[in-house]
Short mmCIF file of C-alpha atoms in Angstrom, two decimals:
data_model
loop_
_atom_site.label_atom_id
_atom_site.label_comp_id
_atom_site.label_asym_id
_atom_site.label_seq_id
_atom_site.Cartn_x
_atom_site.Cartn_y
_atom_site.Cartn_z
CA UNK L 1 -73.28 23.67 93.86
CA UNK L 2 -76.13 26.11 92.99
CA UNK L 3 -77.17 28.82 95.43
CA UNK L 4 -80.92 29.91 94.72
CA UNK L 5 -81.17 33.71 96.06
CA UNK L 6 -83.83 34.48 98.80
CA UNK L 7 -86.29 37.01 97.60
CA UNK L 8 -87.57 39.46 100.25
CA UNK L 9 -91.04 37.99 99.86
CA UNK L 10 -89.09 34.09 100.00
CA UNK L 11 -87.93 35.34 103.06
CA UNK L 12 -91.45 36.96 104.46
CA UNK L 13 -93.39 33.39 103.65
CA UNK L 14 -90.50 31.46 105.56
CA UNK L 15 -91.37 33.46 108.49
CA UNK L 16 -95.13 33.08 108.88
CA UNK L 17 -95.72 32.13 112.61
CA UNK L 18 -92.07 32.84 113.92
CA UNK L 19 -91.61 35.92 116.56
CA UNK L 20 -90.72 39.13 114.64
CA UNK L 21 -89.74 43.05 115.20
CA UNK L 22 -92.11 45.30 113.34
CA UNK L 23 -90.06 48.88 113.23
CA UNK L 24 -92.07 51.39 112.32
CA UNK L 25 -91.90 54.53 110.13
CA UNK L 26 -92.33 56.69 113.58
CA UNK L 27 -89.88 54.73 115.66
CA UNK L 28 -92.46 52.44 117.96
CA UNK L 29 -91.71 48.43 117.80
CA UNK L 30 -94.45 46.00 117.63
CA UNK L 31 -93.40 42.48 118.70
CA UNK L 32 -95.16 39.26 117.84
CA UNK L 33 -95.95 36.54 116.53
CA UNK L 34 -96.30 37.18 112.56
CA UNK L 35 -99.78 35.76 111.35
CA UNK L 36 -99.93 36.90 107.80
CA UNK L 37 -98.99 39.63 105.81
CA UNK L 38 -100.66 40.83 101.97
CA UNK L 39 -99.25 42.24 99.46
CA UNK L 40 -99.45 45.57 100.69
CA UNK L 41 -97.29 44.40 103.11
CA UNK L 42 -100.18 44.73 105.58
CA UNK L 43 -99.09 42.55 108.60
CA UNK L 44 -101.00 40.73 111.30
CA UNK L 45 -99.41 39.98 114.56
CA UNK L 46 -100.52 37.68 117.73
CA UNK L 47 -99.53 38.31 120.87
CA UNK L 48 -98.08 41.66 119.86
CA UNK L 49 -96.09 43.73 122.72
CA UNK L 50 -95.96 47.62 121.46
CA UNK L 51 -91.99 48.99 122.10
CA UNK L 52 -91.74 53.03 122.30
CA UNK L 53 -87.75 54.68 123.20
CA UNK L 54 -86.91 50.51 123.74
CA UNK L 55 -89.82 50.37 126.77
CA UNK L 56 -93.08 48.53 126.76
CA UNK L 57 -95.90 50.39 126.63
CA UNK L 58 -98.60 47.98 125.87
CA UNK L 59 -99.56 44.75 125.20
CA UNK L 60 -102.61 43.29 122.73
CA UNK L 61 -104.17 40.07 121.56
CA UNK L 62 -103.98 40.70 117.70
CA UNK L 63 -102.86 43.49 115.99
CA UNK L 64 -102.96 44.48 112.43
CA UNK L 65 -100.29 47.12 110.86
CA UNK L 66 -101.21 48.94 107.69
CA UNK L 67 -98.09 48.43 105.20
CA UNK L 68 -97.37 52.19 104.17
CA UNK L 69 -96.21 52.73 107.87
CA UNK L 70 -93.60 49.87 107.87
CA UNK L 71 -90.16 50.56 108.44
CA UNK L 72 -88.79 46.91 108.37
CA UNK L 73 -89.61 43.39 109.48
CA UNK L 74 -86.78 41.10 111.23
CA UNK L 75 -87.08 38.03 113.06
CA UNK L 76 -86.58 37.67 116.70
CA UNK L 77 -84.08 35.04 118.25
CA UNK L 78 -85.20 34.62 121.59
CA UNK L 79 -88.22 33.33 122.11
CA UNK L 80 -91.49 34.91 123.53
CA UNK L 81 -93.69 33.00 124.68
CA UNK L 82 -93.87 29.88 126.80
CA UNK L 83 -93.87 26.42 124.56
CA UNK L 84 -97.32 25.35 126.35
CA UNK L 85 -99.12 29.33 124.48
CA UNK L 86 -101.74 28.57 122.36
CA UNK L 87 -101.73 30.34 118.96
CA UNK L 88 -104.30 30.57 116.69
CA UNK L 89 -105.06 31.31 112.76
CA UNK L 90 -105.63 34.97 112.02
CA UNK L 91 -108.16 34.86 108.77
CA UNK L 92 -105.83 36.13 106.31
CA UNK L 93 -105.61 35.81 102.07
#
């Protein structure tokens, strides 16, 4: 049996419209729905929810998160959002 290892960026493109934790460098939380992400590790949420000392503070449509400030990405195991939430594309390359 032959186990391939997961590459961080294996494990980024698995991940691509699944509810995430954005941590960043200054402590705040964005949560959402991850849209895309660049090289730069620029990321694109939907129906982000912004965390700050574990309490919401606000909530926005779209948001976009410039790389250098990320702390870590992780995936979320509950789930957000009713099923019936309509999510759409973010134009991303």
């Amino acid at each position: 049996m032959s186990l391939r290892k997961q590459t961080p960026s294996d494990f980024l493109k698995q991940i691509i419209g699944q509810p995430v934790v954005v941590k960043l460098n200054s402590g705040v939380d964005y949560r959402g729905v991850l849209a895309c992400l660049d090289g730069y590790m620029n990321i694109a949420l939907e129906h982000t929810e912004e965390y700050v000392n574990g309490q919401l503070k606000n909530k926005y449509g779209d948001a976009f998160i410039r790389g250098n400030n990320v702390l870590y990405i992780s995936t979320q195991k509950r789930r957000m959002w009713t099923p019936g939430a309509a999510l759409f594309t973010l134009g991303c390359t």
